[in-house]
Coordinates of C-alpha atoms in Angstrom, one line a residue:
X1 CA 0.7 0.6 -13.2
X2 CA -0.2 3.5 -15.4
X3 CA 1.6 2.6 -19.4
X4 CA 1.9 5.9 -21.4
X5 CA 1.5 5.5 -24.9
X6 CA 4.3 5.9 -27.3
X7 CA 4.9 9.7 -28.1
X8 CA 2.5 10.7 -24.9
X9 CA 4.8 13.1 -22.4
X10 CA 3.5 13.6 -18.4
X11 CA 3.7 17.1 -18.1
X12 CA 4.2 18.6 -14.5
X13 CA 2.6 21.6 -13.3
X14 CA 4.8 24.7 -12.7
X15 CA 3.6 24.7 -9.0
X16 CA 5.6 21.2 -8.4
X17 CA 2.8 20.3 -5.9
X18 CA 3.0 16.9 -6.7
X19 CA 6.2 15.9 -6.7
X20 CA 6.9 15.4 -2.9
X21 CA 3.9 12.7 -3.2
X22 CA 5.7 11.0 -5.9
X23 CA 9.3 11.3 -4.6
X24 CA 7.9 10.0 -1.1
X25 CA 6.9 7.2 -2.2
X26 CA 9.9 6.5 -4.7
X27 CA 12.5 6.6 -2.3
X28 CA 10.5 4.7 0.4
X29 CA 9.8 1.9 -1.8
X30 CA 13.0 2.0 -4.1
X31 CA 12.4 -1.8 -5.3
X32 CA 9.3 -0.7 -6.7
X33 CA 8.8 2.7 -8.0
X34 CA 5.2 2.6 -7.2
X35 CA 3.4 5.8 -6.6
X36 CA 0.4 6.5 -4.4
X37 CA -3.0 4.6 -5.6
X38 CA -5.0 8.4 -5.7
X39 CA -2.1 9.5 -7.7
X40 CA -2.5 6.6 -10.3
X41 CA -6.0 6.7 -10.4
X42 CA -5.2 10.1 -11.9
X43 CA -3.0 9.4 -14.0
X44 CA -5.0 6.3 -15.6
X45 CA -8.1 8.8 -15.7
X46 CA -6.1 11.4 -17.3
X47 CA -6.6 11.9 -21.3
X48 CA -3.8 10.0 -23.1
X49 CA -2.7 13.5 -24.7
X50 CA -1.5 16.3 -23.1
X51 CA -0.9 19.4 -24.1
X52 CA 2.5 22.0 -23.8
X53 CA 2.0 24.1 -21.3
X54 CA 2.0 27.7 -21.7
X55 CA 5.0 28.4 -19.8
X56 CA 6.9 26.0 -21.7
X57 CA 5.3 27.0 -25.0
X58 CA 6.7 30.5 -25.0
X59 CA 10.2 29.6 -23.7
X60 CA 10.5 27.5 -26.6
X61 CA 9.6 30.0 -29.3
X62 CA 11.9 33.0 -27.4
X63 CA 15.0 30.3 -27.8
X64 CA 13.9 29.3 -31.0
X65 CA 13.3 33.9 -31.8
X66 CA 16.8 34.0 -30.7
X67 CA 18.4 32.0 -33.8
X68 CA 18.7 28.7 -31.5
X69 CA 17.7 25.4 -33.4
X70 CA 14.5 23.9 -32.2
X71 CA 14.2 21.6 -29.2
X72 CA 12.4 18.5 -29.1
X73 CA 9.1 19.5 -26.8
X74 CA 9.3 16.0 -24.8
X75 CA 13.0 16.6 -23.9
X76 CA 12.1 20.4 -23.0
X77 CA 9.7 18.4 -21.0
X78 CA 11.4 16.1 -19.7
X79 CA 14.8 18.7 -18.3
X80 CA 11.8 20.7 -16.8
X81 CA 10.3 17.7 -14.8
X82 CA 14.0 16.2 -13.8
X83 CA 14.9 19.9 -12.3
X84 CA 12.0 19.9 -10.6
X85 CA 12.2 16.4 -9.1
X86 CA 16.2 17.4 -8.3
X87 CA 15.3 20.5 -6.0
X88 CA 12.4 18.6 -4.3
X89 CA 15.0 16.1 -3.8
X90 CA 17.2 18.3 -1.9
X91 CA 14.6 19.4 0.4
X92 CA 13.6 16.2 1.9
X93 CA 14.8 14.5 5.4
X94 CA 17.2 12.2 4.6
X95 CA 15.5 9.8 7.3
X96 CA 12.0 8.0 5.8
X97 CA 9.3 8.0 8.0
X98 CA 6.1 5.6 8.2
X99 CA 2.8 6.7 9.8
X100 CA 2.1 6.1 13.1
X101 CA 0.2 2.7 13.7
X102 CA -2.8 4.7 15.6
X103 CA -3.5 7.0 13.0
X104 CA -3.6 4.5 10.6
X105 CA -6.0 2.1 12.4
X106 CA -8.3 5.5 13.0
X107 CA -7.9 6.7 9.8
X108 CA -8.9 2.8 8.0
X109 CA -11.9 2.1 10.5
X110 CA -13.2 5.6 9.6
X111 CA -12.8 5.2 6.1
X112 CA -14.1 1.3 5.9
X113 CA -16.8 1.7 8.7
X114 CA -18.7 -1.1 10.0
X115 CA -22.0 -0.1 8.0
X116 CA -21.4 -0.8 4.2
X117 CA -23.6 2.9 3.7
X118 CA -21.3 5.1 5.8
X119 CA -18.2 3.4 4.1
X120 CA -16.1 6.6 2.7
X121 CA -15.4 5.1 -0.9
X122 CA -14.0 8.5 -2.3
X123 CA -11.4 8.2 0.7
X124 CA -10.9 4.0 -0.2
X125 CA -7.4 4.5 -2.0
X126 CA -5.6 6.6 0.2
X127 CA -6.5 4.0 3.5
X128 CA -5.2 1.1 0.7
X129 CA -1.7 2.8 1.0
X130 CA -2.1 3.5 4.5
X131 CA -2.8 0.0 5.2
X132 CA 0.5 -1.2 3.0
X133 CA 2.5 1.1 4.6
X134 CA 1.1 -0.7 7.9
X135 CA 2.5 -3.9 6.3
X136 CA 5.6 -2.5 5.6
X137 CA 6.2 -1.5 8.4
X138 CA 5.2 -4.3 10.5
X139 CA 7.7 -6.5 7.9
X140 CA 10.4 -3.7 8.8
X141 CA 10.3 -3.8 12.7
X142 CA 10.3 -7.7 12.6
X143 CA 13.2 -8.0 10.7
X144 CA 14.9 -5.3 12.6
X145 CA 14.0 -7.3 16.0
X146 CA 15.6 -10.7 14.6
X147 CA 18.5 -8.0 13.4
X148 CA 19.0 -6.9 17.5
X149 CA 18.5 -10.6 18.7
X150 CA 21.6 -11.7 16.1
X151 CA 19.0 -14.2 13.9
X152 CA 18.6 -15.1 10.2
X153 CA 15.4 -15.6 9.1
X154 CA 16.5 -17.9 6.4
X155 CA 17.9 -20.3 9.3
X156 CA 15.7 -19.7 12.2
X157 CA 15.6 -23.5 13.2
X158 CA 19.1 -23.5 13.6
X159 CA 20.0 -20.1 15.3
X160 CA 17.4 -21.0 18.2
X161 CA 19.1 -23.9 18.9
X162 CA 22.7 -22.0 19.2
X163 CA 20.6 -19.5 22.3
X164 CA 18.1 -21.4 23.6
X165 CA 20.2 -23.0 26.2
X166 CA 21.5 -19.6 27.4
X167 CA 18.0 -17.6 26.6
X168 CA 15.3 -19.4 26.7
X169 CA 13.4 -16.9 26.5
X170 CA 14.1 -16.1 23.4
X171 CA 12.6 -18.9 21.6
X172 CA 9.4 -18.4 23.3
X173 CA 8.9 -14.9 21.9
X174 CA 10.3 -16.3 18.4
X175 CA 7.6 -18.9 18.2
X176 CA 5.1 -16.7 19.3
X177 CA 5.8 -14.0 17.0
X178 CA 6.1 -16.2 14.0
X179 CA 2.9 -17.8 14.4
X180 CA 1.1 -14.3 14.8
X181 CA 2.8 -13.5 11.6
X182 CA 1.5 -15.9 9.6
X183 CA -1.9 -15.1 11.4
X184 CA -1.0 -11.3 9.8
X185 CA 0.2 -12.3 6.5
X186 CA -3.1 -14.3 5.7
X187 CA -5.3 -11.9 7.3
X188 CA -3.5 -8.8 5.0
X189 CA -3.8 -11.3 2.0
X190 CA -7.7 -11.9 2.5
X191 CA -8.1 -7.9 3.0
X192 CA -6.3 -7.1 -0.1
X193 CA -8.4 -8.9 -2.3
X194 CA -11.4 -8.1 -0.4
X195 CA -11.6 -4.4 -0.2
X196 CA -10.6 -4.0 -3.3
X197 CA -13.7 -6.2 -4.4
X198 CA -16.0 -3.8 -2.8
X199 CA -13.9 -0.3 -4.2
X200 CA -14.9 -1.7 -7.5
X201 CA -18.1 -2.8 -7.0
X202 CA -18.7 0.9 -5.8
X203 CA -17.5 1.7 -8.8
X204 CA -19.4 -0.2 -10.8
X205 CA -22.8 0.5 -9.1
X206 CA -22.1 3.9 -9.8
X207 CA -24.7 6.2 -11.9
X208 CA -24.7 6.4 -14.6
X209 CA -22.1 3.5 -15.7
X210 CA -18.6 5.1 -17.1
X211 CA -16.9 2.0 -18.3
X212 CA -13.5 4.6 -18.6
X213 CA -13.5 5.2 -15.0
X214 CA -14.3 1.2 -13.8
X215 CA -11.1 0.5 -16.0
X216 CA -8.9 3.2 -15.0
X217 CA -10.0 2.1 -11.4
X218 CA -9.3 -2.0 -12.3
X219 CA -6.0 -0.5 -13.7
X220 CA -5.3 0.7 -10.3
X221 CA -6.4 -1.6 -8.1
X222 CA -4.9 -4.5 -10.3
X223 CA -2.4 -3.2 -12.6
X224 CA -1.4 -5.2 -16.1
X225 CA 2.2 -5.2 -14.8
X226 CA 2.8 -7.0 -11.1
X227 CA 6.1 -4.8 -9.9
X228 CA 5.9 -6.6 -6.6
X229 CA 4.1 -8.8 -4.8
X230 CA 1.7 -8.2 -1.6
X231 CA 1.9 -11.5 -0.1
X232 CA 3.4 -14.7 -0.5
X233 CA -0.1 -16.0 -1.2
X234 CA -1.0 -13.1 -4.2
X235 CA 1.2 -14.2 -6.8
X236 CA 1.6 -12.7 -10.3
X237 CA -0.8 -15.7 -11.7
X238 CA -3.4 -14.8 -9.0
X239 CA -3.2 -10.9 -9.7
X240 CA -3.5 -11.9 -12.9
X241 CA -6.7 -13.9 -12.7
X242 CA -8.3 -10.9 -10.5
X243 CA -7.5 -8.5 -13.1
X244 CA -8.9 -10.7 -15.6
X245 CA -12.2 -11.8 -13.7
X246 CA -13.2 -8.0 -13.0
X247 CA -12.8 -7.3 -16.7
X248 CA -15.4 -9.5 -17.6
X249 CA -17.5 -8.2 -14.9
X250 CA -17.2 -4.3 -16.6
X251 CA -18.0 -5.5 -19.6
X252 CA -21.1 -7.5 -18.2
X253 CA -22.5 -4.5 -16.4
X254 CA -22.2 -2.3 -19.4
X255 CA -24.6 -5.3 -21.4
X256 CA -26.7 -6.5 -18.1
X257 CA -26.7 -3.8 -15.2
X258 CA -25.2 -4.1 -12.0
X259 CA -27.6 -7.1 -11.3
X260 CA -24.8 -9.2 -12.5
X261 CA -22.6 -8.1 -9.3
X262 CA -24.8 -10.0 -6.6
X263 CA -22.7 -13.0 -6.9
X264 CA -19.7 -10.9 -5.6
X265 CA -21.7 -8.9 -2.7
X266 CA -22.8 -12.0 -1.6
X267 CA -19.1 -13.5 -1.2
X268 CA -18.2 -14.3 2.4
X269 CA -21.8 -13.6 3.6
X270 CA -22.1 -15.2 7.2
X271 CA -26.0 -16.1 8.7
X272 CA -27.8 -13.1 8.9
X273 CA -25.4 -10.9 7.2
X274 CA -27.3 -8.7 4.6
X275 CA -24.1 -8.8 2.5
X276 CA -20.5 -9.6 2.9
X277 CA -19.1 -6.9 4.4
X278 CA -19.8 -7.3 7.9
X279 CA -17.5 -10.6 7.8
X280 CA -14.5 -8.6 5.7
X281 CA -15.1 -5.6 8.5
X282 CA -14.3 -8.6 10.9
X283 CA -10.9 -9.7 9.3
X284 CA -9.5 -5.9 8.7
X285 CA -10.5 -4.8 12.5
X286 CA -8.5 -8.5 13.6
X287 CA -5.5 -7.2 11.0
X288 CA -5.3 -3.7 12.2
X289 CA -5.7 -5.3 15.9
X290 CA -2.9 -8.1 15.5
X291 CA -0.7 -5.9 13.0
X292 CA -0.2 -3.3 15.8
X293 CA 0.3 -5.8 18.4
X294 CA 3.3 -7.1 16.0
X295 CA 4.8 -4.0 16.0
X296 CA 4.6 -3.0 19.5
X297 CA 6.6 -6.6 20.4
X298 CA 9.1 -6.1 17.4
X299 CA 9.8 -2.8 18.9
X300 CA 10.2 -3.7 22.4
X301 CA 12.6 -6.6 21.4
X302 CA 16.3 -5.7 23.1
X303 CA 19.5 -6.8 22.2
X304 CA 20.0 -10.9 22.6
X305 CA 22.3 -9.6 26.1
X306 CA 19.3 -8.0 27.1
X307 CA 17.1 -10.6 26.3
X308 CA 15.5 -12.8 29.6
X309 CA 12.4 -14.0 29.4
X310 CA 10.7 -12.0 26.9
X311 CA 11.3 -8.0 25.5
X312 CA 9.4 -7.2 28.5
X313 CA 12.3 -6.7 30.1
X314 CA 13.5 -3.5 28.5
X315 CA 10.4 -1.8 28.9
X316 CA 11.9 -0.1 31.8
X317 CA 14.5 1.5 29.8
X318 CA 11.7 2.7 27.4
X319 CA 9.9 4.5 29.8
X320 CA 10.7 7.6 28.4
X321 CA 9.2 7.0 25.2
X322 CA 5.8 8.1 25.1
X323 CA 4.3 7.9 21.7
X324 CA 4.6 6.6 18.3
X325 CA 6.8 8.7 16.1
X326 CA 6.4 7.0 13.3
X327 CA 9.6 7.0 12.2
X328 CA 11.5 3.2 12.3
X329 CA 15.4 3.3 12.8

């Protein structure tokens, strides 16, 4: 996460461009207040000083012509960027929306292509929050299905055994969706740290060197502060070691050359792999593949009444539904 320094003021453009990106991604991920990865890649390469703009110059000095006291530039600053944010507010749909599932996979596989040379690393961030919002969602659409079906999560053990007499069924699909979630969880878990290990070795291997932008991108891809956490598995300690580790790897490719970084290409090499992306390729195709899958069952879960032998059942009553709309009720 991008840390201001003290006295430093974000100033917005006039055109408000901007600030649907950051409110969409406020209010869809309230706990968190993270914004986009592009957008704090940005902000983390953006000078630490930025100046008044011109607009806000001059209405300052006509108040300050007109006998009124002078205002503190932040705050001026500051009212001018809450207004904005206020009236962007008003415009959005009150109903968040995800992406639809296909878009994303097309969008990730044509981003992080099977060949390591066609790999669209400019592109990289933006399929990062694609790929979380794939996470989210699929976490979304399974708790809504155990939501229809009458389940807690917290006591799943003990809620099958109240239905299982009456719908067996039900505890099939349970079990089955479980362990394909713990299938998704580790996959999503292995992706997260390995893509971002090949974003910055991009980065790194990058002519000439630019030690600002490999830390501005390490401060993106790993930020200091660990607002919430990806996966059970990725823990503020672990982060925290990743963060650390690629430090020392900057700092040994601005005294040795990018020589130093064949250790990490090497990582996860299979037999007769050149590198090892081909085997992280494998694991985000299976993600994207069982991910989808998830959804598409959590979706087609009906109510426990409804509920036979499985949510095939209430396909029938789907029928009209055609496509993915992307949005999750």
């Amino acid at each position: 996460m991008t840390h201001l320094q003290a006295g430093t003021s974000f100033i917005p453009q006039s055109s408000g461009s901007s600030y649907p990106l950051i409110l969409d991604h406020v209010l869809s991920y309230p706990g968190t207040y993270e914004i986009p990865l592009r957008t704090m890649y940005t902000l983390n390469s953006a000078p630490r000083a930025q100046p008044l703009p011109q607009s806000l110059k001059q209405a300052t000095a006509s108040r300050n012509s007109d006998g009124e006291s002078p205002s503190n530039p932040q705050q001026d600053a500051a009212a001018q960027f809450t207004s904005s944010l206020l009236s962007q507010i008003s415009h959005l749909p009150s109903q968040p929306c995800s992406l639809p599932p296909s878009f994303i996979n097309s969008f990730v596989r044509r981003c992080f292509t099977a060949e390591l040379e066609a790999v669209d690393f400019p592109q990289a961030l933006t399929a990062l929050d694609y790929l979380k919002d794939l996470e989210h969602r699929r976490r979304r659409e399974s708790a809504n299905a155990f939501r229809r079906l009458g389940l807690d999560p917290a006591n799943l053990d003990e809620e099958l055994e109240k239905v299982a007499h009456e719908y067996p069924g039900v505890t099939t699909w349970v079990r089955s969706i479980k362990d394909k979630e713990k299938k998704v969880e580790a996959l999503y878990t292995q992706i997260y740290i390995g893509l971002r290990r090949w974003i910055l070795i991009n980065e790194l291997q990058l002519p000439p060197f630019n030690k600002f932008n490999c830390v501005a991108m390490l401060n993106t891809l790993y930020p200091p502060v660990v607002t919430a956490q990806p996966t059970t598995q990725l823990t503020p300690t672990v982060l925290a070691q990743q963060r650390d580790g690629w430090f020392r790897y900057i700092t040994a490719v601005e005294t040795n050359g990018a020589v130093v970084l064949a250790n990490l290409t090497n990582q996860g090499r299979r037999p007769g792999d050149e590198n090892g992306w081909p085997a992280l390729r494998s694991s985000l195709d299976m993600y994207l593949r069982t991910a989808t899958v998830v959804i598409a069952e959590c979706t087609d879960v009906p109510s426990l009444q409804q509920f036979s032998n499985g949510p095939q059942q209430s396909r029938a009553a789907k029928r009209g539904r055609k496509a993915d709309s992307g949005v999750s009720f």
